[in-house]
Coordinates of C-alpha atoms and ligand atoms in Angstrom, one line a residue:
M213 CA 63.1 73.3 102.5
K214 CA 61.8 76.8 102.1
G215 CA 63.6 77.8 105.3
F216 CA 66.9 76.2 104.1
L217 CA 66.7 78.0 100.7
N218 CA 65.9 81.4 102.3
E219 CA 68.8 81.1 104.7
I220 CA 71.2 80.1 101.9
L221 CA 70.1 83.0 99.8
R222 CA 70.4 85.4 102.7
G223 CA 74.0 84.3 103.3
L224 CA 75.0 84.4 99.6
R225 CA 73.5 87.9 99.2
A226 CA 75.2 89.1 102.3
C227 CA 78.5 91.1 102.3
P228 CA 80.7 89.4 103.5
K229 CA 79.1 86.2 102.4
Y230 CA 78.3 83.3 104.8
L231 CA 76.6 79.9 104.9
P232 CA 74.7 78.5 107.8
A233 CA 76.7 75.6 109.2
K234 CA 73.7 73.8 110.5
Y235 CA 73.0 72.7 106.9
F236 CA 76.3 70.8 106.7
Y237 CA 74.4 67.7 108.0
D238 CA 72.9 65.7 105.1
E239 CA 73.6 62.0 104.8
T240 CA 77.1 62.6 103.5
G241 CA 77.7 65.4 106.1
D242 CA 76.6 63.0 108.9
R243 CA 79.1 60.4 107.7
L244 CA 82.0 62.8 107.2
F245 CA 81.4 64.3 110.7
Q246 CA 81.7 60.7 112.2
Q247 CA 85.0 60.4 110.2
I248 CA 86.2 63.8 111.6
M249 CA 85.3 62.6 115.1
S250 CA 87.7 59.7 114.9
S251 CA 90.6 61.6 113.2
P252 CA 93.8 61.9 115.1
E253 CA 93.5 65.7 115.1
Y254 CA 89.9 66.1 116.4
Y255 CA 90.7 65.8 120.1
L256 CA 87.2 67.1 121.2
T257 CA 85.4 63.8 120.8
R258 CA 88.2 61.7 122.5
C259 CA 88.2 64.1 125.4
E260 CA 84.4 64.1 125.9
Y261 CA 84.4 60.2 125.3
E262 CA 86.8 59.9 128.2
I263 CA 84.6 61.9 130.4
F264 CA 81.4 59.8 129.7
S265 CA 83.2 56.5 129.6
L266 CA 84.9 57.1 133.0
K267 CA 82.6 59.6 134.9
T268 CA 79.1 58.3 133.8
P269 CA 78.2 56.8 137.3
A270 CA 79.2 60.2 138.9
I271 CA 77.1 62.1 136.4
A272 CA 74.0 59.8 136.9
D273 CA 74.5 60.1 140.6
L274 CA 74.3 63.8 140.4
L275 CA 71.2 63.9 138.1
Q276 CA 69.4 61.4 140.3
S277 CA 70.2 63.3 143.5
H278 CA 68.7 66.5 142.0
L279 CA 65.8 64.8 140.1
P280 CA 64.3 61.5 141.2
L281 CA 62.2 61.4 137.9
F282 CA 63.1 63.1 134.6
D283 CA 63.1 62.7 130.9
L284 CA 66.3 63.1 128.9
V285 CA 66.5 65.4 125.9
E286 CA 69.7 65.5 123.7
L287 CA 70.0 68.6 121.4
G288 CA 72.0 67.7 118.2
A289 CA 72.4 64.2 119.2
G290 CA 74.4 63.0 116.2
D291 CA 75.2 59.3 116.7
C292 CA 75.0 59.5 120.5
L293 CA 78.5 58.2 120.8
K294 CA 79.0 59.7 124.3
S295 CA 75.5 60.0 125.6
R296 CA 74.9 56.3 125.0
F297 CA 77.1 55.6 128.1
L298 CA 74.7 57.6 130.3
L299 CA 71.7 56.0 128.6
K300 CA 73.0 52.5 129.4
E301 CA 73.7 53.5 133.0
L302 CA 70.2 55.0 133.5
V303 CA 68.6 51.9 132.0
H304 CA 70.8 49.7 134.1
R305 CA 69.6 51.6 137.2
N306 CA 66.1 50.8 136.2
L307 CA 65.0 54.4 135.9
S308 CA 62.0 55.0 134.0
F309 CA 62.5 57.7 131.5
T310 CA 62.1 58.7 127.8
F311 CA 65.0 59.7 125.7
Y312 CA 64.2 62.4 123.3
P313 CA 67.1 62.9 120.7
V314 CA 66.8 66.1 118.8
D315 CA 68.5 66.7 115.5
I316 CA 68.1 68.8 112.4
S317 CA 69.3 65.9 110.3
A318 CA 66.3 63.5 109.4
N319 CA 69.0 60.8 108.7
V320 CA 70.3 61.0 112.2
I321 CA 66.9 60.5 113.8
E322 CA 66.1 57.7 111.5
Q323 CA 69.4 56.0 112.3
L324 CA 69.0 56.4 116.1
T325 CA 65.3 55.2 116.1
Q326 CA 66.4 52.1 114.2
T327 CA 69.6 51.3 116.1
L328 CA 69.5 52.7 119.7
P329 CA 66.6 50.7 121.3
E330 CA 68.3 47.5 119.8
A331 CA 71.6 48.5 121.3
I332 CA 70.3 49.4 124.6
P333 CA 67.3 47.1 125.4
G334 CA 64.6 48.7 127.6
L335 CA 65.4 52.2 126.2
K336 CA 62.2 54.3 125.5
L337 CA 63.1 56.6 122.6
H338 CA 61.1 59.2 120.8
G339 CA 63.2 61.0 118.1
L340 CA 62.5 64.7 117.2
N341 CA 63.6 65.9 113.9
G342 CA 64.0 69.7 113.8
E343 CA 65.7 72.7 115.3
Y344 CA 67.0 72.8 118.8
L345 CA 64.5 75.1 120.5
A346 CA 61.3 74.1 118.6
M347 CA 62.0 70.5 119.4
L348 CA 62.8 71.2 123.0
E349 CA 59.5 72.9 123.3
K350 CA 57.9 69.9 121.6
A351 CA 59.6 67.5 124.2
R352 CA 58.1 69.8 126.9
Q353 CA 54.6 69.4 125.4
L354 CA 54.9 65.7 125.1
S355 CA 55.9 65.0 128.7
D356 CA 55.5 67.3 131.8
R357 CA 58.2 65.4 133.7
P358 CA 61.2 67.3 134.7
K359 CA 63.9 67.5 132.0
V360 CA 67.7 66.9 131.8
V361 CA 69.0 68.4 128.7
L362 CA 72.2 67.3 127.1
F363 CA 74.0 69.6 124.7
L364 CA 77.4 67.8 124.1
G365 CA 80.2 67.9 121.5
A366 CA 80.8 71.7 122.0
N367 CA 77.8 72.3 119.7
I368 CA 77.3 75.5 121.8
G369 CA 80.6 76.7 120.2
N370 CA 78.9 76.8 116.8
L371 CA 77.0 80.0 118.0
E372 CA 78.6 83.5 117.9
K373 CA 79.5 84.6 121.4
D374 CA 76.8 87.4 121.4
Q375 CA 74.2 84.8 120.5
T376 CA 75.2 82.2 123.0
G377 CA 73.7 83.9 126.1
I378 CA 70.5 84.7 124.2
F379 CA 70.2 81.0 123.1
L380 CA 70.9 79.7 126.7
A381 CA 68.3 82.1 128.1
Q382 CA 65.9 80.6 125.5
I383 CA 66.6 77.2 126.6
R384 CA 66.2 78.3 130.3
A385 CA 62.8 79.9 129.4
T386 CA 61.6 76.5 128.0
L387 CA 62.6 74.7 131.1
K388 CA 61.3 74.6 134.7
K389 CA 63.0 75.5 138.0
G390 CA 65.2 72.5 138.9
D391 CA 65.6 71.2 135.5
L392 CA 69.3 70.3 134.5
L393 CA 71.5 71.1 131.5
C394 CA 74.7 69.3 130.8
I395 CA 76.6 71.2 128.2
G396 CA 79.9 70.5 126.7
F397 CA 82.5 73.3 126.3
D398 CA 85.8 73.1 124.4
L399 CA 88.3 74.9 126.6
K400 CA 91.0 77.3 125.6
K401 CA 94.3 75.5 124.9
D402 CA 97.5 75.5 122.8
P403 CA 96.3 77.4 119.5
D404 CA 98.1 74.9 117.3
I405 CA 96.1 72.0 118.8
I406 CA 92.9 73.8 118.2
L407 CA 93.7 74.8 114.6
S408 CA 94.9 71.4 113.6
A409 CA 91.5 69.9 114.7
Y410 CA 89.8 72.0 112.0
N411 CA 92.6 71.4 109.4
D412 CA 93.1 67.6 109.6
K413 CA 95.6 66.1 107.2
A414 CA 93.2 63.6 105.6
G415 CA 91.2 66.6 104.4
L416 CA 87.9 65.5 106.1
T417 CA 87.1 68.9 107.4
R418 CA 87.7 70.4 104.0
A419 CA 85.4 67.8 102.4
F420 CA 82.9 68.5 105.2
N421 CA 82.7 72.1 104.3
L422 CA 82.7 71.6 100.5
N423 CA 79.9 69.2 101.0
L424 CA 77.5 72.0 101.7
L425 CA 78.3 73.5 98.3
K426 CA 77.6 70.1 96.9
R427 CA 74.3 69.9 98.8
I428 CA 73.3 73.3 97.4
N429 CA 74.1 72.2 93.9
R430 CA 71.9 69.1 94.4
E431 CA 69.0 70.5 96.2
F432 CA 68.8 73.9 94.5
E433 CA 70.2 73.1 91.1
A434 CA 73.2 75.3 91.5
D435 CA 76.6 75.0 89.8
F436 CA 79.3 75.6 92.5
D437 CA 82.6 74.4 91.1
L438 CA 84.1 72.6 94.1
T439 CA 87.6 72.8 92.9
A440 CA 87.4 76.6 92.8
F441 CA 87.1 76.9 96.6
K442 CA 89.8 76.4 99.3
H443 CA 89.1 75.5 102.8
F444 CA 90.8 78.0 105.2
P445 CA 90.5 77.8 109.1
V446 CA 91.8 80.5 111.4
Y447 CA 92.0 80.6 115.2
D448 CA 92.1 83.9 117.3
P449 CA 93.6 83.1 120.7
V450 CA 92.2 86.4 122.0
S451 CA 88.6 85.9 121.4
G452 CA 88.7 82.1 121.4
A453 CA 86.9 81.9 118.0
C454 CA 88.1 79.2 115.5
R455 CA 86.5 80.1 112.1
S456 CA 86.3 78.1 108.9
F457 CA 86.0 79.9 105.5
L458 CA 85.9 78.7 101.9
I459 CA 87.9 81.1 99.8
S460 CA 86.9 81.6 96.1
L461 CA 90.1 80.8 94.1
K462 CA 89.1 83.0 91.1
Q463 CA 86.5 85.3 89.8
Q464 CA 83.4 83.3 89.2
R465 CA 79.6 83.4 88.9
V466 CA 77.6 80.7 90.5
N467 CA 73.9 80.1 89.1
M468 CA 71.2 78.7 91.3
K469 CA 68.3 77.7 89.1
T470 CA 65.8 77.0 91.9
A471 CA 66.1 80.6 93.0
G472 CA 66.6 82.1 89.5
E473 CA 69.5 83.9 90.9
S474 CA 73.4 84.0 90.4
F475 CA 76.1 85.1 92.7
C476 CA 79.5 86.7 91.8
F477 CA 82.7 85.9 93.7
E478 CA 85.8 88.0 93.6
P479 CA 89.3 86.2 93.6
Y480 CA 90.0 85.2 97.1
E481 CA 86.7 86.3 98.4
P482 CA 85.9 84.5 101.7
V483 CA 82.5 82.7 102.5
F484 CA 82.2 82.3 106.3
M485 CA 81.2 78.7 107.1
E486 CA 81.4 77.9 110.8
I487 CA 82.6 79.2 114.2
S488 CA 83.9 76.8 117.0
Q489 CA 84.2 79.0 120.0
K490 CA 86.7 78.1 122.7
Y491 CA 86.0 79.1 126.4
S492 CA 87.9 79.9 129.6
R493 CA 86.4 78.6 132.8
D494 CA 85.5 82.2 133.9
E495 CA 83.7 82.7 130.7
I496 CA 81.6 79.5 131.2
L497 CA 80.7 80.5 134.7
A498 CA 79.7 83.9 133.6
L499 CA 77.5 82.4 130.9
A500 CA 75.7 80.2 133.3
L501 CA 75.0 83.1 135.7
T502 CA 73.8 85.6 133.1
S503 CA 71.5 83.1 131.4
G504 CA 69.7 82.1 134.5
F505 CA 71.4 78.9 135.5
R506 CA 73.1 77.8 138.8
P507 CA 76.4 75.9 138.0
L508 CA 76.6 72.7 139.9
T509 CA 79.9 71.1 138.7
T510 CA 82.0 70.5 135.6
F511 CA 83.4 67.1 134.6
C512 CA 86.7 67.4 132.8
D513 CA 89.0 65.1 130.9
S514 CA 92.5 64.2 132.3
K515 CA 94.2 66.8 130.1
H516 CA 91.6 69.6 131.0
W517 CA 90.9 70.3 127.4
F518 CA 87.1 69.8 127.5
G519 CA 84.5 70.3 130.2
D520 CA 80.9 69.0 130.6
A521 CA 79.2 71.5 132.8
I522 CA 76.1 70.7 134.7
W523 CA 73.8 73.6 135.4
E524 CA 70.5 73.8 137.3
V525 CA 67.7 76.1 136.2
D526 CA 67.6 78.9 138.8
D527 CA 64.7 81.0 140.0
K528 CA 63.2 83.2 137.3
Ligands
SAM470 C1 79.0 68.7 115.9 S1 77.6 67.4 115.7 C2 77.7 66.9 117.3 C3 76.9 65.6 117.6 C4 76.9 65.1 119.1 N1 76.2 66.1 119.9 C5 78.3 64.7 119.6 O1 78.7 65.3 120.5 O2 78.9 63.8 119.0 C6 76.3 68.5 115.7 C7 74.9 67.7 115.6 O3 73.9 68.7 115.8 C8 73.0 68.8 114.7 N2 72.6 70.2 114.6 C9 73.3 71.2 114.2 N3 72.6 72.3 114.2 C10 71.4 72.0 114.7 C11 70.2 72.8 114.9 N4 70.2 74.1 114.8 N5 69.1 72.1 115.4 C12 69.1 70.8 115.6 N6 70.3 70.0 115.4 C13 71.3 70.6 114.9 C14 73.7 68.2 113.5 O4 72.9 67.6 112.6 C15 74.7 67.3 114.2 O5 74.2 65.9 114.2

């Protein structure tokens, strides 16, 4: 809670202002994100769903050929829509493993703990509620088996490009030689297709962004007027960065009682909300090599819009 408040304050005091997207996910945010995933514009989930529904036996073969025994950690597990194909396959193969879903949303971990072992009889699950790296370290302490880490849904794209290599090197440092990482990348494609995924006609992404202001109002006694902000996504085909902003539609002051602070917004002042970085194949390869991984293979959907890359932890 203290960390959440401090990060929100840091973002609202900054120039230009920003809010950390990891806090989108309260109960309402989790539900909105599930609706986004099934919206016609949000191709990412459909592409990765295709990969896991059709290629899970090949993915499982690859994992087993490298690691006869392992535990599975999923960073930012969400509702495990795609990973459950793999979980079912591994249970079906009678593989002994524990599944550690990691998520910053307590609601997500609660839901998975309640529903997943019922949906996949025989699954051993140990949910970890918290941040990616801290929870990966916890999973490592809980079991000394080799690890297969899933990081799906293009969550990696929510990091700025200059932070991505650092983050991957931190994951690498928590793992042992031979451990595997399966990481979902959204690939560069027609800019119109990309932009519409973050600007759906039903207004779900808009509601998802505004929900963070609602959450701040509720948890920190703030008075954001949700009608005075407009959702505005942009895509830069050169850098591959798709960025979402909330734009203040007027001059306004927002008070936050819990912090005893208020924040002024100029007319049309942007608040940066989230990056969704898109990658070329060469950029993905370079990222693996510079962060200490050996790329094994990449599973793609039939349109080649999305790739799940499998990397092995290389020598130090
Ligand atoms: C975009 S959703 C993707 C969910 C899932 N991986 C999928 O592919 O459908 C991101 C998930 O990561 C979680 N998350 C975001 N930032 C996180 C962080 N820093 N640490 C742990 N979980 C995080 C969110 O709560 C959410 O469930």
